[in-house]
């Protein structure tokens, strides 16, 4: 059965990449139009539609996705969304399903150039680009990002594992980025989320892609920053995120 799925994955992966590439190319000028005509609100609309389109591209692989949230998240308050990281589509999942909370991402500086739609969004959408090899740049940038999130009631999204898990197994959380956000946005609500099975997209590598997986995004119980000491907060968040990761 696995061999048959892998054989099928070749033509389906080609179809997916065609749809995926077209979506990025089409929404690059649409983002510019959105900003020009509608400012930040117009840009957010174009980004929301793009992320929905990117998720729909996954149907070419027979992939499906679902969202679970038993909690009422405030829309008039900044959030710090903490997630595990399994594939590039984690970003589209969070961006679409939590779009009402205006999620902004921490990204490596290299992604700020050369990728249609993605680089434009990272530069113009209120996200932060950091040089992981240069603390003199990254730490002040994260501090400013935290204050920006707090001042505008946006949501910061952070993947404390740093890099994507290749097999679904959670990696140890790095505390620095989350500590900086908590310090600079002390009134924010920390929201742990768990993503499952998006890693299966890349189980064979970038080509062919995996097929037929069901990806989930699950929101966990929010945590008030002031309720816990920093170290206890970090440990609690990590435990909450990894508790329902399927391996």
PDB file of C-alpha atoms in Angstrom:
ATOM      1  CA  UNK A   1       0.000   0.000   0.000  1.00  0.00           C
ATOM      2  CA  UNK A   2       2.820   2.411   0.882  1.00  0.00           C
ATOM      3  CA  UNK A   3       4.478   1.717  -2.485  1.00  0.00           C
ATOM      4  CA  UNK A   4       1.238   2.468  -4.341  1.00  0.00           C
ATOM      5  CA  UNK A   5       0.828   5.733  -2.424  1.00  0.00           C
ATOM      6  CA  UNK A   6       4.368   6.763  -3.285  1.00  0.00           C
ATOM      7  CA  UNK A   7       3.826   6.008  -6.982  1.00  0.00           C
ATOM      8  CA  UNK A   8       0.625   8.064  -6.944  1.00  0.00           C
ATOM      9  CA  UNK A   9       2.412  10.873  -5.167  1.00  0.00           C
ATOM     10  CA  UNK A  10       4.563  11.720  -8.213  1.00  0.00           C
ATOM     11  CA  UNK A  11       1.805  13.020 -10.538  1.00  0.00           C
ATOM     12  CA  UNK A  12      -0.131  14.490  -7.608  1.00  0.00           C
ATOM     13  CA  UNK A  13       2.966  16.353  -6.419  1.00  0.00           C
ATOM     14  CA  UNK A  14       3.442  17.877  -9.870  1.00  0.00           C
ATOM     15  CA  UNK A  15      -0.192  19.015  -9.837  1.00  0.00           C
ATOM     16  CA  UNK A  16       0.223  20.440  -6.347  1.00  0.00           C
ATOM     17  CA  UNK A  17       3.352  22.414  -7.224  1.00  0.00           C
ATOM     18  CA  UNK A  18       1.610  23.914 -10.268  1.00  0.00           C
ATOM     19  CA  UNK A  19      -1.304  25.110  -8.105  1.00  0.00           C
ATOM     20  CA  UNK A  20       1.041  26.213  -5.317  1.00  0.00           C
ATOM     21  CA  UNK A  21       3.268  28.234  -7.646  1.00  0.00           C
ATOM     22  CA  UNK A  22       0.315  29.860  -9.397  1.00  0.00           C
ATOM     23  CA  UNK A  23      -1.170  30.872  -6.034  1.00  0.00           C
ATOM     24  CA  UNK A  24       2.052  32.608  -4.988  1.00  0.00           C
ATOM     25  CA  UNK A  25       2.466  34.340  -8.351  1.00  0.00           C
ATOM     26  CA  UNK A  26      -1.158  35.524  -8.489  1.00  0.00           C
ATOM     27  CA  UNK A  27      -1.249  36.872  -4.941  1.00  0.00           C
ATOM     28  CA  UNK A  28       2.005  38.802  -5.231  1.00  0.00           C
ATOM     29  CA  UNK A  29       0.410  41.663  -7.244  1.00  0.00           C
ATOM     30  CA  UNK A  30      -2.865  41.235  -5.357  1.00  0.00           C
ATOM     31  CA  UNK A  31      -1.024  42.051  -2.122  1.00  0.00           C
ATOM     32  CA  UNK A  32       0.338  45.239  -3.680  1.00  0.00           C
ATOM     33  CA  UNK A  33      -3.133  46.172  -4.866  1.00  0.00           C
ATOM     34  CA  UNK A  34      -4.538  45.411  -1.407  1.00  0.00           C
ATOM     35  CA  UNK A  35      -2.018  47.693   0.309  1.00  0.00           C
ATOM     36  CA  UNK A  36      -2.379  50.456  -2.278  1.00  0.00           C
ATOM     37  CA  UNK A  37      -6.173  50.554  -2.199  1.00  0.00           C
ATOM     38  CA  UNK A  38      -6.974  49.362   1.301  1.00  0.00           C
ATOM     39  CA  UNK A  39      -3.876  49.835   3.446  1.00  0.00           C
ATOM     40  CA  UNK A  40      -3.193  47.281   6.168  1.00  0.00           C
ATOM     41  CA  UNK A  41      -6.786  46.040   6.111  1.00  0.00           C
ATOM     42  CA  UNK A  42      -6.661  45.445   2.360  1.00  0.00           C
ATOM     43  CA  UNK A  43      -3.366  43.630   2.706  1.00  0.00           C
ATOM     44  CA  UNK A  44      -4.746  41.363   5.444  1.00  0.00           C
ATOM     45  CA  UNK A  45      -7.681  40.461   3.210  1.00  0.00           C
ATOM     46  CA  UNK A  46      -5.365  39.436   0.379  1.00  0.00           C
ATOM     47  CA  UNK A  47      -3.201  37.419   2.773  1.00  0.00           C
ATOM     48  CA  UNK A  48      -6.189  35.639   4.286  1.00  0.00           C
ATOM     49  CA  UNK A  49      -7.397  34.645   0.826  1.00  0.00           C
ATOM     50  CA  UNK A  50      -3.896  33.545  -0.156  1.00  0.00           C
ATOM     51  CA  UNK A  51      -3.565  31.288   2.870  1.00  0.00           C
ATOM     52  CA  UNK A  52      -6.942  29.740   2.171  1.00  0.00           C
ATOM     53  CA  UNK A  53      -5.798  29.178  -1.404  1.00  0.00           C
ATOM     54  CA  UNK A  54      -2.554  27.551  -0.245  1.00  0.00           C
ATOM     55  CA  UNK A  55      -4.485  25.186   1.995  1.00  0.00           C
ATOM     56  CA  UNK A  56      -6.828  24.318  -0.865  1.00  0.00           C
ATOM     57  CA  UNK A  57      -3.782  23.409  -2.951  1.00  0.00           C
ATOM     58  CA  UNK A  58      -3.228  20.539  -0.507  1.00  0.00           C
ATOM     59  CA  UNK A  59      -6.380  18.864  -1.774  1.00  0.00           C
ATOM     60  CA  UNK A  60      -4.389  17.982  -4.899  1.00  0.00           C
ATOM     61  CA  UNK A  61      -2.425  15.646  -2.608  1.00  0.00           C
ATOM     62  CA  UNK A  62      -5.561  14.182  -1.080  1.00  0.00           C
ATOM     63  CA  UNK A  63      -4.709  16.057   2.118  1.00  0.00           C
ATOM     64  CA  UNK A  64      -7.314  17.427   4.517  1.00  0.00           C
ATOM     65  CA  UNK A  65      -7.130  19.624   7.609  1.00  0.00           C
ATOM     66  CA  UNK A  66      -9.196  20.527  10.648  1.00  0.00           C
ATOM     67  CA  UNK A  67      -9.243  23.050  13.479  1.00  0.00           C
ATOM     68  CA  UNK A  68     -10.078  22.362  17.134  1.00  0.00           C
ATOM     69  CA  UNK A  69     -10.665  25.156  19.637  1.00  0.00           C
ATOM     70  CA  UNK A  70     -12.732  24.855  22.797  1.00  0.00           C
ATOM     71  CA  UNK A  71     -11.721  28.307  24.079  1.00  0.00           C
ATOM     72  CA  UNK A  72     -13.012  31.821  23.381  1.00  0.00           C
ATOM     73  CA  UNK A  73      -9.938  33.807  22.428  1.00  0.00           C
ATOM     74  CA  UNK A  74     -10.244  37.585  22.847  1.00  0.00           C
ATOM     75  CA  UNK A  75     -10.136  39.656  19.658  1.00  0.00           C
ATOM     76  CA  UNK A  76      -9.316  42.908  21.441  1.00  0.00           C
ATOM     77  CA  UNK A  77      -6.146  41.671  23.104  1.00  0.00           C
ATOM     78  CA  UNK A  78      -2.716  40.674  21.865  1.00  0.00           C
ATOM     79  CA  UNK A  79      -1.836  36.971  21.897  1.00  0.00           C
ATOM     80  CA  UNK A  80       1.438  35.077  21.928  1.00  0.00           C
ATOM     81  CA  UNK A  81       0.728  31.908  19.977  1.00  0.00           C
ATOM     82  CA  UNK A  82       3.243  29.150  20.721  1.00  0.00           C
ATOM     83  CA  UNK A  83       3.301  26.167  18.377  1.00  0.00           C
ATOM     84  CA  UNK A  84       5.322  23.120  17.434  1.00  0.00           C
ATOM     85  CA  UNK A  85       6.660  23.202  13.880  1.00  0.00           C
ATOM     86  CA  UNK A  86       6.397  20.393  11.321  1.00  0.00           C
ATOM     87  CA  UNK A  87       6.156  21.960   7.841  1.00  0.00           C
ATOM     88  CA  UNK A  88       5.835  25.239   5.978  1.00  0.00           C
ATOM     89  CA  UNK A  89       2.067  24.713   5.919  1.00  0.00           C
ATOM     90  CA  UNK A  90       1.935  25.235   9.686  1.00  0.00           C
ATOM     91  CA  UNK A  91       2.057  28.938   8.819  1.00  0.00           C
ATOM     92  CA  UNK A  92      -0.923  28.723   6.481  1.00  0.00           C
ATOM     93  CA  UNK A  93      -2.899  26.704   9.035  1.00  0.00           C
ATOM     94  CA  UNK A  94      -2.341  29.258  11.807  1.00  0.00           C
ATOM     95  CA  UNK A  95      -2.784  32.229   9.473  1.00  0.00           C
ATOM     96  CA  UNK A  96      -6.150  31.036   8.180  1.00  0.00           C
ATOM     97  CA  UNK A  97      -7.795  29.515  11.235  1.00  0.00           C
ATOM     98  CA  UNK A  98      -6.595  32.250  13.620  1.00  0.00           C
ATOM     99  CA  UNK A  99      -6.928  35.079  11.086  1.00  0.00           C
ATOM    100  CA  UNK A 100      -9.305  37.079  13.294  1.00  0.00           C
ATOM    101  CA  UNK A 101      -6.430  37.576  15.730  1.00  0.00           C
ATOM    102  CA  UNK A 102      -4.092  39.064  13.080  1.00  0.00           C
ATOM    103  CA  UNK A 103      -1.163  36.655  13.504  1.00  0.00           C
ATOM    104  CA  UNK A 104       2.330  37.991  12.819  1.00  0.00           C
ATOM    105  CA  UNK A 105       5.299  35.689  12.423  1.00  0.00           C
ATOM    106  CA  UNK A 106       8.960  35.548  13.379  1.00  0.00           C
ATOM    107  CA  UNK A 107      10.931  34.493  10.311  1.00  0.00           C
ATOM    108  CA  UNK A 108      14.558  34.074   9.358  1.00  0.00           C
ATOM    109  CA  UNK A 109      15.913  37.029   7.442  1.00  0.00           C
ATOM    110  CA  UNK A 110      16.730  34.973   4.345  1.00  0.00           C
ATOM    111  CA  UNK A 111      13.019  34.568   3.546  1.00  0.00           C
ATOM    112  CA  UNK A 112      12.589  38.317   3.147  1.00  0.00           C
ATOM    113  CA  UNK A 113      13.796  38.222  -0.447  1.00  0.00           C
ATOM    114  CA  UNK A 114      13.210  36.180  -3.580  1.00  0.00           C
ATOM    115  CA  UNK A 115       9.986  34.269  -2.853  1.00  0.00           C
ATOM    116  CA  UNK A 116       6.846  35.534  -4.627  1.00  0.00           C
ATOM    117  CA  UNK A 117       4.092  36.595  -2.191  1.00  0.00           C
ATOM    118  CA  UNK A 118       5.913  35.173   0.845  1.00  0.00           C
ATOM    119  CA  UNK A 119       8.776  37.682   0.890  1.00  0.00           C
ATOM    120  CA  UNK A 120       6.419  40.579   0.106  1.00  0.00           C
ATOM    121  CA  UNK A 121       4.174  39.613   3.008  1.00  0.00           C
ATOM    122  CA  UNK A 122       7.076  39.234   5.423  1.00  0.00           C
ATOM    123  CA  UNK A 123       8.382  42.690   4.528  1.00  0.00           C
ATOM    124  CA  UNK A 124       5.040  44.544   4.484  1.00  0.00           C
ATOM    125  CA  UNK A 125       2.734  42.549   6.773  1.00  0.00           C
ATOM    126  CA  UNK A 126       4.030  43.513  10.220  1.00  0.00           C
ATOM    127  CA  UNK A 127       6.180  40.406  10.688  1.00  0.00           C
ATOM    128  CA  UNK A 128       9.758  40.385  11.957  1.00  0.00           C
ATOM    129  CA  UNK A 129      12.822  39.099  10.135  1.00  0.00           C
ATOM    130  CA  UNK A 130      15.711  37.998  12.321  1.00  0.00           C
ATOM    131  CA  UNK A 131      19.263  36.877  11.710  1.00  0.00           C
ATOM    132  CA  UNK A 132      19.596  33.802  13.891  1.00  0.00           C
ATOM    133  CA  UNK A 133      23.385  34.021  13.728  1.00  0.00           C
ATOM    134  CA  UNK A 134      23.478  37.616  14.929  1.00  0.00           C
ATOM    135  CA  UNK A 135      22.107  38.239  18.458  1.00  0.00           C
ATOM    136  CA  UNK A 136      22.895  41.959  18.102  1.00  0.00           C
ATOM    137  CA  UNK A 137      20.227  42.102  15.384  1.00  0.00           C
ATOM    138  CA  UNK A 138      17.776  39.429  16.497  1.00  0.00           C
ATOM    139  CA  UNK A 139      17.315  40.355  20.168  1.00  0.00           C
ATOM    140  CA  UNK A 140      16.487  44.053  19.584  1.00  0.00           C
ATOM    141  CA  UNK A 141      14.266  43.048  16.632  1.00  0.00           C
ATOM    142  CA  UNK A 142      12.310  40.594  18.808  1.00  0.00           C
ATOM    143  CA  UNK A 143      11.985  43.174  21.586  1.00  0.00           C
ATOM    144  CA  UNK A 144      10.611  45.751  19.153  1.00  0.00           C
ATOM    145  CA  UNK A 145       8.295  43.101  17.680  1.00  0.00           C
ATOM    146  CA  UNK A 146       6.902  42.310  21.141  1.00  0.00           C
ATOM    147  CA  UNK A 147       6.126  45.972  21.772  1.00  0.00           C
ATOM    148  CA  UNK A 148       4.597  46.296  18.317  1.00  0.00           C
ATOM    149  CA  UNK A 149       2.292  43.351  19.008  1.00  0.00           C
ATOM    150  CA  UNK A 150       1.266  44.776  22.371  1.00  0.00           C
ATOM    151  CA  UNK A 151       0.615  48.294  21.023  1.00  0.00           C
ATOM    152  CA  UNK A 152      -1.531  47.103  18.102  1.00  0.00           C
ATOM    153  CA  UNK A 153      -3.393  44.178  19.718  1.00  0.00           C
ATOM    154  CA  UNK A 154      -1.904  41.768  17.177  1.00  0.00           C
ATOM    155  CA  UNK A 155      -0.818  38.164  17.772  1.00  0.00           C
ATOM    156  CA  UNK A 156       2.799  37.024  17.711  1.00  0.00           C
ATOM    157  CA  UNK A 157       3.409  33.477  16.476  1.00  0.00           C
ATOM    158  CA  UNK A 158       6.549  31.720  17.633  1.00  0.00           C
ATOM    159  CA  UNK A 159       7.912  28.247  16.917  1.00  0.00           C
ATOM    160  CA  UNK A 160      10.288  27.679  19.869  1.00  0.00           C
ATOM    161  CA  UNK A 161      11.718  24.495  18.321  1.00  0.00           C
ATOM    162  CA  UNK A 162      13.501  26.783  15.868  1.00  0.00           C
ATOM    163  CA  UNK A 163      13.497  24.316  12.974  1.00  0.00           C
ATOM    164  CA  UNK A 164      10.885  21.910  11.630  1.00  0.00           C
ATOM    165  CA  UNK A 165      10.544  18.401  12.983  1.00  0.00           C
ATOM    166  CA  UNK A 166      11.148  15.895  10.188  1.00  0.00           C
ATOM    167  CA  UNK A 167       9.242  13.032  11.805  1.00  0.00           C
ATOM    168  CA  UNK A 168       6.728  14.670  14.125  1.00  0.00           C
ATOM    169  CA  UNK A 169       8.891  14.168  17.221  1.00  0.00           C
ATOM    170  CA  UNK A 170       8.977  17.450  19.187  1.00  0.00           C
ATOM    171  CA  UNK A 171      12.327  19.141  19.619  1.00  0.00           C
ATOM    172  CA  UNK A 172      13.405  20.884  22.791  1.00  0.00           C
ATOM    173  CA  UNK A 173      12.007  24.388  23.036  1.00  0.00           C
ATOM    174  CA  UNK A 174      14.459  27.282  22.978  1.00  0.00           C
ATOM    175  CA  UNK A 175      13.386  29.783  25.612  1.00  0.00           C
ATOM    176  CA  UNK A 176      15.055  33.016  24.464  1.00  0.00           C
ATOM    177  CA  UNK A 177      12.518  34.207  21.894  1.00  0.00           C
ATOM    178  CA  UNK A 178       9.507  33.488  24.064  1.00  0.00           C
ATOM    179  CA  UNK A 179      11.132  35.185  27.070  1.00  0.00           C
ATOM    180  CA  UNK A 180      11.694  38.331  25.023  1.00  0.00           C
ATOM    181  CA  UNK A 181       8.098  38.386  23.790  1.00  0.00           C
ATOM    182  CA  UNK A 182       6.683  37.844  27.275  1.00  0.00           C
ATOM    183  CA  UNK A 183       8.860  40.626  28.667  1.00  0.00           C
ATOM    184  CA  UNK A 184       7.860  43.127  25.989  1.00  0.00           C
ATOM    185  CA  UNK A 185       4.184  42.179  25.764  1.00  0.00           C
ATOM    186  CA  UNK A 186       3.363  41.404  29.419  1.00  0.00           C
ATOM    187  CA  UNK A 187      -0.388  41.919  28.998  1.00  0.00           C
ATOM    188  CA  UNK A 188      -0.649  39.422  26.148  1.00  0.00           C
ATOM    189  CA  UNK A 189      -2.401  36.077  26.533  1.00  0.00           C
ATOM    190  CA  UNK A 190      -0.203  33.052  25.811  1.00  0.00           C
ATOM    191  CA  UNK A 191      -1.970  30.508  23.598  1.00  0.00           C
ATOM    192  CA  UNK A 192      -0.321  27.087  23.133  1.00  0.00           C
ATOM    193  CA  UNK A 193      -1.305  25.268  19.942  1.00  0.00           C
ATOM    194  CA  UNK A 194      -0.449  21.808  18.653  1.00  0.00           C
ATOM    195  CA  UNK A 195      -0.080  20.860  14.992  1.00  0.00           C
ATOM    196  CA  UNK A 196      -0.183  17.218  13.962  1.00  0.00           C
ATOM    197  CA  UNK A 197       0.772  15.328  10.809  1.00  0.00           C
ATOM    198  CA  UNK A 198       1.852  18.224   8.595  1.00  0.00           C
ATOM    199  CA  UNK A 199       5.338  16.665   8.655  1.00  0.00           C
ATOM    200  CA  UNK A 200       3.970  13.838   6.511  1.00  0.00           C
ATOM    201  CA  UNK A 201       3.935  16.208   3.544  1.00  0.00           C
ATOM    202  CA  UNK A 202       7.726  15.938   3.457  1.00  0.00           C
ATOM    203  CA  UNK A 203       8.203  12.348   4.563  1.00  0.00           C
ATOM    204  CA  UNK A 204       9.740  11.505   1.140  1.00  0.00           C
ATOM    205  CA  UNK A 205      11.460  14.882   0.818  1.00  0.00           C
ATOM    206  CA  UNK A 206      10.418  17.853  -1.308  1.00  0.00           C
ATOM    207  CA  UNK A 207       9.556  15.562  -4.238  1.00  0.00           C
ATOM    208  CA  UNK A 208       7.465  13.569  -4.260  1.00  0.00           C
ATOM    209  CA  UNK A 209       5.322  14.843  -1.429  1.00  0.00           C
ATOM    210  CA  UNK A 210       3.310  12.707   0.951  1.00  0.00           C
ATOM    211  CA  UNK A 211      -0.361  12.211   0.148  1.00  0.00           C
ATOM    212  CA  UNK A 212      -3.594  11.508   1.996  1.00  0.00           C
ATOM    213  CA  UNK A 213      -2.666  12.930   5.404  1.00  0.00           C
ATOM    214  CA  UNK A 214      -5.063  14.729   7.745  1.00  0.00           C
ATOM    215  CA  UNK A 215      -3.458  17.756   9.417  1.00  0.00           C
ATOM    216  CA  UNK A 216      -4.876  19.230  12.601  1.00  0.00           C
ATOM    217  CA  UNK A 217      -4.466  22.501  14.470  1.00  0.00           C
ATOM    218  CA  UNK A 218      -5.541  22.308  18.112  1.00  0.00           C
ATOM    219  CA  UNK A 219      -5.769  25.317  20.427  1.00  0.00           C
ATOM    220  CA  UNK A 220      -4.911  24.579  24.058  1.00  0.00           C
ATOM    221  CA  UNK A 221      -5.957  26.358  27.246  1.00  0.00           C
ATOM    222  CA  UNK A 222      -4.666  29.965  27.212  1.00  0.00           C
ATOM    223  CA  UNK A 223      -2.294  31.052  29.963  1.00  0.00           C
ATOM    224  CA  UNK A 224      -2.072  34.441  31.670  1.00  0.00           C
ATOM    225  CA  UNK A 225       1.533  35.659  31.806  1.00  0.00           C
ATOM    226  CA  UNK A 226       1.169  37.167  35.260  1.00  0.00           C
ATOM    227  CA  UNK A 227      -0.180  33.890  36.693  1.00  0.00           C
ATOM    228  CA  UNK A 228       3.210  32.142  36.590  1.00  0.00           C
ATOM    229  CA  UNK A 229       6.884  32.891  37.040  1.00  0.00           C
ATOM    230  CA  UNK A 230       8.741  33.034  33.725  1.00  0.00           C
ATOM    231  CA  UNK A 231      10.431  29.636  33.960  1.00  0.00           C
ATOM    232  CA  UNK A 232       7.237  27.949  35.120  1.00  0.00           C
ATOM    233  CA  UNK A 233       5.339  29.652  32.309  1.00  0.00           C
ATOM    234  CA  UNK A 234       7.791  28.382  29.705  1.00  0.00           C
ATOM    235  CA  UNK A 235       7.660  24.840  31.078  1.00  0.00           C
ATOM    236  CA  UNK A 236       3.858  24.898  31.226  1.00  0.00           C
ATOM    237  CA  UNK A 237       3.561  26.118  27.641  1.00  0.00           C
ATOM    238  CA  UNK A 238       5.961  23.485  26.329  1.00  0.00           C
ATOM    239  CA  UNK A 239       4.171  20.712  28.210  1.00  0.00           C
ATOM    240  CA  UNK A 240       0.822  21.865  26.856  1.00  0.00           C
ATOM    241  CA  UNK A 241       2.038  22.009  23.231  1.00  0.00           C
ATOM    242  CA  UNK A 242       3.764  18.623  23.195  1.00  0.00           C
ATOM    243  CA  UNK A 243       1.144  16.754  25.243  1.00  0.00           C
ATOM    244  CA  UNK A 244      -0.994  15.867  22.228  1.00  0.00           C
ATOM    245  CA  UNK A 245       1.631  15.579  19.499  1.00  0.00           C
ATOM    246  CA  UNK A 246       1.139  12.277  17.691  1.00  0.00           C
ATOM    247  CA  UNK A 247       4.346  10.408  16.853  1.00  0.00           C
TER     248      UNK A 247
END
